[in-house]
Short mmCIF file of C-alpha atoms in Angstrom, two decimals:
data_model
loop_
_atom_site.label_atom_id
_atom_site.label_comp_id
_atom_site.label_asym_id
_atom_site.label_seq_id
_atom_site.Cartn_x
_atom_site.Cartn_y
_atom_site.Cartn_z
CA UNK X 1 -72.16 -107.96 -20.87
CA UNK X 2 -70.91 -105.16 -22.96
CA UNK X 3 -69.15 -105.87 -26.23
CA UNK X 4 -66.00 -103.34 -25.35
CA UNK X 5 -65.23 -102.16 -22.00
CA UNK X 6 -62.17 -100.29 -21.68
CA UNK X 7 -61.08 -99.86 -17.79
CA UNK X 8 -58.61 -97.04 -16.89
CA UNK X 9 -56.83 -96.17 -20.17
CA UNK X 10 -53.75 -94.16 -20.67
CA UNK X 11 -51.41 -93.32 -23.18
CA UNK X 12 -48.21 -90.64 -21.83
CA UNK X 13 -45.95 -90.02 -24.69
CA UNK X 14 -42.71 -89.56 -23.21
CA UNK X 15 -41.00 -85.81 -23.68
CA UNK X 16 -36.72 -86.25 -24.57
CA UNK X 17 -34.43 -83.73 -24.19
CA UNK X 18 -30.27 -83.59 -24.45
CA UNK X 19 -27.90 -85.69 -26.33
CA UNK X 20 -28.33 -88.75 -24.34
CA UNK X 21 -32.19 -87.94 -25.34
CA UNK X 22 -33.02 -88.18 -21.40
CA UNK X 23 -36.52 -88.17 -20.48
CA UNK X 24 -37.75 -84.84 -18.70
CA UNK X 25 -41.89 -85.53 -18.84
CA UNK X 26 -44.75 -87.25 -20.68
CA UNK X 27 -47.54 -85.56 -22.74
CA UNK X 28 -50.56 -87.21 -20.84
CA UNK X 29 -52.94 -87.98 -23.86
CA UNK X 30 -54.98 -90.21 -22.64
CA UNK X 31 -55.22 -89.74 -18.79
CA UNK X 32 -57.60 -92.62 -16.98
CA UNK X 33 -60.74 -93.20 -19.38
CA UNK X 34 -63.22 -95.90 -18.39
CA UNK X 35 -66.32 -96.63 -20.35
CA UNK X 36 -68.53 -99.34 -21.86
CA UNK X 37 -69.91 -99.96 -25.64
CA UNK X 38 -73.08 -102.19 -25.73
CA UNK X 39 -73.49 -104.11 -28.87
CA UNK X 40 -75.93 -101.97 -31.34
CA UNK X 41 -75.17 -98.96 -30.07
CA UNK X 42 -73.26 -95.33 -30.64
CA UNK X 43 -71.06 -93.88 -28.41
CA UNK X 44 -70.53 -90.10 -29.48
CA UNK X 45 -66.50 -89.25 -28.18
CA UNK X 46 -66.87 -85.10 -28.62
CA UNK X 47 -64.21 -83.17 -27.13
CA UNK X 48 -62.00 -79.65 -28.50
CA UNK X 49 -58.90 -80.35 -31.25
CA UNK X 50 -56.11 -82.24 -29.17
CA UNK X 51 -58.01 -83.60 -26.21
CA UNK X 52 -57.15 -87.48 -27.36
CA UNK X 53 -60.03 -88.83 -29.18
CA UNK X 54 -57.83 -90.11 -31.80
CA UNK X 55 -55.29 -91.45 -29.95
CA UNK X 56 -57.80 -93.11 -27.62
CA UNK X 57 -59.62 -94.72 -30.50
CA UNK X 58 -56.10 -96.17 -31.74
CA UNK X 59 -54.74 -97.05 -28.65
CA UNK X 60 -58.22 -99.40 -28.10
CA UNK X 61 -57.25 -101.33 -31.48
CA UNK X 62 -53.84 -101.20 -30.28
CA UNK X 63 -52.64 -99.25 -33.43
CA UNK X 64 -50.26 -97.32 -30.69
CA UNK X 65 -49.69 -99.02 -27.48
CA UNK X 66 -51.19 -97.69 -24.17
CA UNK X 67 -49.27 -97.09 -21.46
CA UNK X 68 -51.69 -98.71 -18.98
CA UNK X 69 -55.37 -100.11 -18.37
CA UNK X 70 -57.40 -102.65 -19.83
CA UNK X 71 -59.49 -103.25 -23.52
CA UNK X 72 -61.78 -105.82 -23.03
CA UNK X 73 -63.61 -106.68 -25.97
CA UNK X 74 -66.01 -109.70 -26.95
CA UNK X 75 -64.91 -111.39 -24.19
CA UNK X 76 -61.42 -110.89 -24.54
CA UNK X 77 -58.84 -108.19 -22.92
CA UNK X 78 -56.90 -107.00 -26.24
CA UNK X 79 -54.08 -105.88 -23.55
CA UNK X 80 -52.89 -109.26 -23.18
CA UNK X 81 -53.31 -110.34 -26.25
CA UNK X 82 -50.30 -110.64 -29.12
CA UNK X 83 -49.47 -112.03 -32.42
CA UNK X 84 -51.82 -114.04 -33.92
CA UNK X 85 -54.41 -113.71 -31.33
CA UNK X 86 -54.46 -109.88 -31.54
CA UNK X 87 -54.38 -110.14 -35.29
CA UNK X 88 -57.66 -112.29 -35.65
CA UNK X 89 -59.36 -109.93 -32.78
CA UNK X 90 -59.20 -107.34 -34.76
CA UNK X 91 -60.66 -108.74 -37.52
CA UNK X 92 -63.77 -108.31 -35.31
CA UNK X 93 -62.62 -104.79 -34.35
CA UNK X 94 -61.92 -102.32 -38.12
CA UNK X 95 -61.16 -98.24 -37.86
CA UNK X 96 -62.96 -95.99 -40.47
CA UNK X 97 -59.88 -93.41 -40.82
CA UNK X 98 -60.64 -89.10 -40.62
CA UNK X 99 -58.71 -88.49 -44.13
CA UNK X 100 -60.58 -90.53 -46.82
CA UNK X 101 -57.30 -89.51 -48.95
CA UNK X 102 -54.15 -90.42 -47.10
CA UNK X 103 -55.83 -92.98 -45.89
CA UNK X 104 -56.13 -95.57 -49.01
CA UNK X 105 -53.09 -96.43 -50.94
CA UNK X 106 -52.61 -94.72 -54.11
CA UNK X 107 -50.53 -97.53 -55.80
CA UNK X 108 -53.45 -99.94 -55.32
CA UNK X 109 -56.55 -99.72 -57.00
CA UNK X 110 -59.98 -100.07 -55.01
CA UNK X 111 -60.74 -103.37 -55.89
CA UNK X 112 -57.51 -103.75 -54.32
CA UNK X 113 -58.01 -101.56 -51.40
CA UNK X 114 -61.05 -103.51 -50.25
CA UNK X 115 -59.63 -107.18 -50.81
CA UNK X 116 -56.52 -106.98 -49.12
CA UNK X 117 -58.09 -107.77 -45.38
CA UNK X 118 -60.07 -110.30 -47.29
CA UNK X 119 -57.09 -111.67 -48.06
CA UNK X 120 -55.39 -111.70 -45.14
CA UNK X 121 -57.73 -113.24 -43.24
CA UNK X 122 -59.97 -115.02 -45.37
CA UNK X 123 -59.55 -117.95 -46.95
CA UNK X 124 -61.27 -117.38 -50.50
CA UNK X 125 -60.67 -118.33 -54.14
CA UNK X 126 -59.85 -115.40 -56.59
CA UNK X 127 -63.36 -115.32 -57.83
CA UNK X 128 -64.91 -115.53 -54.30
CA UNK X 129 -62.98 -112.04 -52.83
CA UNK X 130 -63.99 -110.68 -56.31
CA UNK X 131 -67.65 -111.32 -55.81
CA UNK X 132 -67.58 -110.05 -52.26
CA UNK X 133 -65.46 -106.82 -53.52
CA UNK X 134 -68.05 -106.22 -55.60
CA UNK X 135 -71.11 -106.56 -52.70
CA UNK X 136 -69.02 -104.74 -50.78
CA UNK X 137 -68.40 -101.24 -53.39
CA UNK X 138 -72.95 -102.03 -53.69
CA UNK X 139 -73.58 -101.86 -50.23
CA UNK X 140 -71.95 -98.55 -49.60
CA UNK X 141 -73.29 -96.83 -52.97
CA UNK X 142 -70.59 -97.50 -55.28
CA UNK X 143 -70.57 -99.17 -58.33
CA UNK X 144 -68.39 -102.29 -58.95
CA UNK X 145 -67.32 -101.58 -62.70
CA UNK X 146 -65.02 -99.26 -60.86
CA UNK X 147 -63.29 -101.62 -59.18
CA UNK X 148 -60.17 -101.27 -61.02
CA UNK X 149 -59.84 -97.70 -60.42
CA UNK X 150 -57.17 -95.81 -58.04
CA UNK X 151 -58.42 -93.17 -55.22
CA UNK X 152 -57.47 -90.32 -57.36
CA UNK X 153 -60.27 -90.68 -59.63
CA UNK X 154 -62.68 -90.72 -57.07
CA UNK X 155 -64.27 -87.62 -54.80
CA UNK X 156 -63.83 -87.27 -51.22
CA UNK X 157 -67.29 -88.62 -50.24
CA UNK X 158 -66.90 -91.44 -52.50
CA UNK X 159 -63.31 -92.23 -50.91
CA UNK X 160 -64.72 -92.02 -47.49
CA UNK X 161 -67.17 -94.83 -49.03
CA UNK X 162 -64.34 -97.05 -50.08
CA UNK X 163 -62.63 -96.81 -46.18
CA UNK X 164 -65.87 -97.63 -45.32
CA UNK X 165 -66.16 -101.01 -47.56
CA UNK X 166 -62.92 -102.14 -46.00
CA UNK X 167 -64.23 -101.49 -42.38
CA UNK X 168 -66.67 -103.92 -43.65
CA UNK X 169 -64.76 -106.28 -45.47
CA UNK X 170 -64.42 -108.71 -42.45
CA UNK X 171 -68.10 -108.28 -41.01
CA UNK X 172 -66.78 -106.61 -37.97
CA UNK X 173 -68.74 -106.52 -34.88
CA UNK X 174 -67.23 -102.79 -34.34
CA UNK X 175 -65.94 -100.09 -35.49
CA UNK X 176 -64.21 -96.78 -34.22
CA UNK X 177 -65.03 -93.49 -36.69
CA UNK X 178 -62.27 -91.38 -36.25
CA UNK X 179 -63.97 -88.35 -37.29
CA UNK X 180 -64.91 -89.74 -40.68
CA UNK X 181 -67.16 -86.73 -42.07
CA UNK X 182 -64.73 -83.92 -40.81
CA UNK X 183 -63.13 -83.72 -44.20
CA UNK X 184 -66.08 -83.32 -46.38
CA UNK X 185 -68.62 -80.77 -47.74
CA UNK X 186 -71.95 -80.52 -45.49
CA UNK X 187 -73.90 -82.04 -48.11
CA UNK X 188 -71.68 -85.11 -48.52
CA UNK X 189 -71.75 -85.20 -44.96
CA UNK X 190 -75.13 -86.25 -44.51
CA UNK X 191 -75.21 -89.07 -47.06
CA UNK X 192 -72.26 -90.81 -45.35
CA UNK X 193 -73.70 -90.63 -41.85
CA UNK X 194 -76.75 -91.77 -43.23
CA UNK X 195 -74.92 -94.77 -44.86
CA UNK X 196 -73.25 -95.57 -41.84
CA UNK X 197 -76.66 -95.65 -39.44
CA UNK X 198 -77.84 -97.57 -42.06
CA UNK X 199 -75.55 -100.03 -42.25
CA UNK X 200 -75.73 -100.66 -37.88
CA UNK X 201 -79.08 -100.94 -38.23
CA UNK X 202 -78.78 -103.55 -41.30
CA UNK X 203 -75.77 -105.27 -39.69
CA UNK X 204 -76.41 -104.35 -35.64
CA UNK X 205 -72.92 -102.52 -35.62
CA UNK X 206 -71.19 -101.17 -32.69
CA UNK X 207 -69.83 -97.59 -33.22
CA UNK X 208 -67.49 -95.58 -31.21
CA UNK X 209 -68.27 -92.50 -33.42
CA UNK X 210 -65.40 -89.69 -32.87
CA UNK X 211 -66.23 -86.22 -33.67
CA UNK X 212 -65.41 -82.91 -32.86
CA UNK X 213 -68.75 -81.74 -34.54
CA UNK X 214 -71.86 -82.32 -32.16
CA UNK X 215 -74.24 -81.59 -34.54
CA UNK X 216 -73.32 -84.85 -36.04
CA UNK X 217 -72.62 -86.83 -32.78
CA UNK X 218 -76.08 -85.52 -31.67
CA UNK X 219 -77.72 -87.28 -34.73
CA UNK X 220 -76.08 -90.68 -35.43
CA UNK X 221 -75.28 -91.34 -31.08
CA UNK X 222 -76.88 -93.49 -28.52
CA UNK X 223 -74.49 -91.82 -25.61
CA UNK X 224 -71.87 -89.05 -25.76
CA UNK X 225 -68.85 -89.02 -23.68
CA UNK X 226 -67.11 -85.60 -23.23
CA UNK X 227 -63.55 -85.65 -23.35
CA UNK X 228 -61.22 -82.78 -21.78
CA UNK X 229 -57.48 -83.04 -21.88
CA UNK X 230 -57.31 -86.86 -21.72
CA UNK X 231 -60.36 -87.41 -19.66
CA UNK X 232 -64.08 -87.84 -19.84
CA UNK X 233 -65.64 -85.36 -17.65
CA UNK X 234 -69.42 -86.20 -18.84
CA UNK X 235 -71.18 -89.35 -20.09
CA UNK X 236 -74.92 -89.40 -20.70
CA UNK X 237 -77.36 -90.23 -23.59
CA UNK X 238 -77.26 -87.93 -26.27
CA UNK X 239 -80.86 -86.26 -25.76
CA UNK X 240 -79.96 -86.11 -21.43
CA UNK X 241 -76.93 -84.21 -22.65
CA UNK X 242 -78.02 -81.74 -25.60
CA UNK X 243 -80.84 -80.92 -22.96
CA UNK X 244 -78.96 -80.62 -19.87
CA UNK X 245 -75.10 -80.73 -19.99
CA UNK X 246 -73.77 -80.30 -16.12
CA UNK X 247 -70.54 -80.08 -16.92
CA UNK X 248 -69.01 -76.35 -16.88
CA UNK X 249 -67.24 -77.47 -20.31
CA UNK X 250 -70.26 -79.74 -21.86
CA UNK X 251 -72.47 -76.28 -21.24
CA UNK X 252 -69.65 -74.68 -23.10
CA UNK X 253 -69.67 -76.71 -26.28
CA UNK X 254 -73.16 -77.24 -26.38
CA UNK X 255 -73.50 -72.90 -26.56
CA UNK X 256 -71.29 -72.64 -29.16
CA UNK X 257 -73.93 -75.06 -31.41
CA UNK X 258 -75.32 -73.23 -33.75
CA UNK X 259 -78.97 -72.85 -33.80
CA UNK X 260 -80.77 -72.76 -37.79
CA UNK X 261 -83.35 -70.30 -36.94
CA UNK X 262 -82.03 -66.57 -36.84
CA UNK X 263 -85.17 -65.57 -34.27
CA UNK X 264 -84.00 -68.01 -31.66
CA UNK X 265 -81.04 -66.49 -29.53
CA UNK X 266 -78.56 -68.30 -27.31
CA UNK X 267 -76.61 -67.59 -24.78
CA UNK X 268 -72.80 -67.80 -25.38
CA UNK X 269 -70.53 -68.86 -22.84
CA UNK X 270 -66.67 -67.62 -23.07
CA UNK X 271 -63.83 -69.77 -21.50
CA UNK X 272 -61.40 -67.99 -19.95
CA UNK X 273 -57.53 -68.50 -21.26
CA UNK X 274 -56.37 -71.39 -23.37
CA UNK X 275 -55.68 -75.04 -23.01
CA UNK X 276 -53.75 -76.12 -20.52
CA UNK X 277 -50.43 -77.78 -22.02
CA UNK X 278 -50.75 -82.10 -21.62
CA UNK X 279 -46.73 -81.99 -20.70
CA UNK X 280 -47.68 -79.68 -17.35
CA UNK X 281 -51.67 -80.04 -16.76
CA UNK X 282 -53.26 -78.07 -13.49
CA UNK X 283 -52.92 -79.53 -10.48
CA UNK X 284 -56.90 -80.68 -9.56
CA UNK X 285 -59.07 -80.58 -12.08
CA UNK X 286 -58.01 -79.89 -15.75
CA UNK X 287 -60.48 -77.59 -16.52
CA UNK X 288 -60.43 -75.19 -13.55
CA UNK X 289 -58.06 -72.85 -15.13
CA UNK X 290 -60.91 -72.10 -17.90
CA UNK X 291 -63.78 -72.80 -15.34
CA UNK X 292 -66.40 -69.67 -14.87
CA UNK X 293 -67.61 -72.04 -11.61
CA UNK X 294 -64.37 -73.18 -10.01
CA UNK X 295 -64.02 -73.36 -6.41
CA UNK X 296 -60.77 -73.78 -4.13
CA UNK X 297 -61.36 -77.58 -4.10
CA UNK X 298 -60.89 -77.67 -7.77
CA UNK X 299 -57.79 -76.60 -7.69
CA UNK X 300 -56.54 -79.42 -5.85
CA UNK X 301 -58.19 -82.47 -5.98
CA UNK X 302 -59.28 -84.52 -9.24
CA UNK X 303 -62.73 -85.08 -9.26
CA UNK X 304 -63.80 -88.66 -10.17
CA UNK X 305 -66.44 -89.16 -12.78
CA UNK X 306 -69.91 -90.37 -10.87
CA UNK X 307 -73.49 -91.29 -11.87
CA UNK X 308 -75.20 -88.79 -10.17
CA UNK X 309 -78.35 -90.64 -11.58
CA UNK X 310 -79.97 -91.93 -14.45
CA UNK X 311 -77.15 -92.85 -16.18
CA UNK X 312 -75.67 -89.52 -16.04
CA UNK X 313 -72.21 -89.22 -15.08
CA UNK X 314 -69.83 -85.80 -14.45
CA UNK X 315 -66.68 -85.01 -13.39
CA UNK X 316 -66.76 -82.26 -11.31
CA UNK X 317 -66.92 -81.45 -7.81
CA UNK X 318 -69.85 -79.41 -8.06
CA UNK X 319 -71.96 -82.38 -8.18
CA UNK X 320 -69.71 -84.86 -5.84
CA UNK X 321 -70.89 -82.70 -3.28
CA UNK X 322 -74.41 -83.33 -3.86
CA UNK X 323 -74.18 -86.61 -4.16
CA UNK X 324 -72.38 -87.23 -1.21
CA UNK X 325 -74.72 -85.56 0.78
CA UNK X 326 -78.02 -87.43 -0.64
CA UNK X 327 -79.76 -89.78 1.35
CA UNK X 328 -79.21 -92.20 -1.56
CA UNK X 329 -75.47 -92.32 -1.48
#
């Protein structure tokens, strides 16, 4: 049994216009997303600027509140789930945030910071939530004599550090990375990703790891999902998909990698046009405005995401076909 499986998730942001702020539309952020997190393991969520990783990650915790589909998770469906009951769930459940800055409160010092879902869920002494402060500031590389500092005096990487000790502060079982390197130098980059599969491996964490960078999805993830406009349009493991992306828009990110040897070309792959707009997406399939492979039938009919094998899954009717005419199927 998987530790989160979210079935059919969507979040439309309603569009108001007039005096009587009358609703002409919705912005379709999160448009139908199904998939599975096993306990251990990475999911990489890659996908352009605006294509609802974030909001998918926060409508999961229920930070904002989807507009349909079930979040199952340890057992329980967080979508029925209120109050109290949703409180100590996510206690299970934390959110490592993209902007190590805004992020942390900058009337409260760190000590501070980390102890306050300690205290709200935990019933310790003074000296006890001290103590685990303090184990908590060691285990992600900071020192606890500087404890009663305030985020200001700290750098970036070190910021991201402190998020990341009050992820932990609850021994979650999992946690969503909203793009938690995006904001720092390369260098600093590395250490924290390193910290973080460190601490999985140490602690058997569950990561749904969002990123727009895939260099860094390709090295801490187990699977990568591809998200386009509000969907997934290709699921695999992370070495299937580096090596063989299907989809026309996986083959397109995966091009625009850079490669760090100057002898090895690669061949670039230009999308036509830009995104479509969430408030009035294509008929068919999202991505057929852009697509260098589109065919009539893309333009109007969705295409359903499918294992054509191996635990490979695309969207795209290019590969429905096959599938539908394989012995196998």
């Amino acid at each position: 049994m998987p530790l989160l499986e979210v079935q059919g998730l969507k979040k439309y942001f309603p569009v108001k216009q007039g005096i009587l702020s009358r609703t002409i539309g919705h912005v379709r952020a999160v448009d139908g997303v199904s998939f599975t997190l096993d306990r251990g393991e990475t999911l990489g969520l890659v996908g352009e600027s605006g294509c609802g990783k974030t909001t998918l990650g926060r409508c999961i915790l229920r930070l904002i509140e989807p507009t349909a589909g079930n979040i199952v998770f340890n057992g329980s469906n967080l979508s029925e789930l209120g109050g109290q009951e949703l409180r100590k769930a996510r206690a299970d459940f934390q959110i490592i945030f993209q902007d190590p800055f805004s992020s942390l409160d900058p009337r409260m010092s760190v000590g501070r910071i980390i102890a306050e879902p300690i205290r709200n869920h935990l019933h310790l002494s003074g000296s006890e939530i001290k103590n685990r402060v303090a184990y908590l500031m060691e285990r992600v590389g900071l020192h606890p004599a500087e404890m009663n500092r305030y985020p200001h005096e700290f750098s970036g990487g070190q910021r991201q550090r402190i998020g990341i000790a009050r992820a932990l502060a609850l021994d979650p079982l999992a946690i969503i990375c909203d793009e938690p390197v995006s904001a720092l130098d390369v260098s600093i980059q590395a250490q924290v990703i390193n910290l973080l599969a460190q601490l999985q491996e140490e602690l058997n964490l569950s990561y749904l790891f969002i990123a727009h960078d895939l260099s860094v999805v390709e090295h801490i993830s187990d699977r990568v999902a591809v998200m386009y406009m509000g969907r997934i349009v290709e699921m695999t493991t992370d070495e299937e998909l580096y090596q063989n992306p299907l989809h026309p828009y996986s083959q397109a990110l995966m091009a625009a990698v850079p490669i760090p040897d100057p002898e090895i070309s690669k061949a670039k792959i230009l999308l036509e046009g830009d995104v479509p707009s969430l408030l009035n997406p294509p008929t068919g399939c999202n991505f057929h405005t852009r697509c260098p492979l589109r065919k009539e039938i893309c333009t109007k009919q969705e295409p359903t995401l499918i294992d054509i094998g191996e635990n490979h899954w695309v969207a795209c009717h290019l590969f429905q076909e096959s599938v539908m005419k394989s012995p196998l199927h």
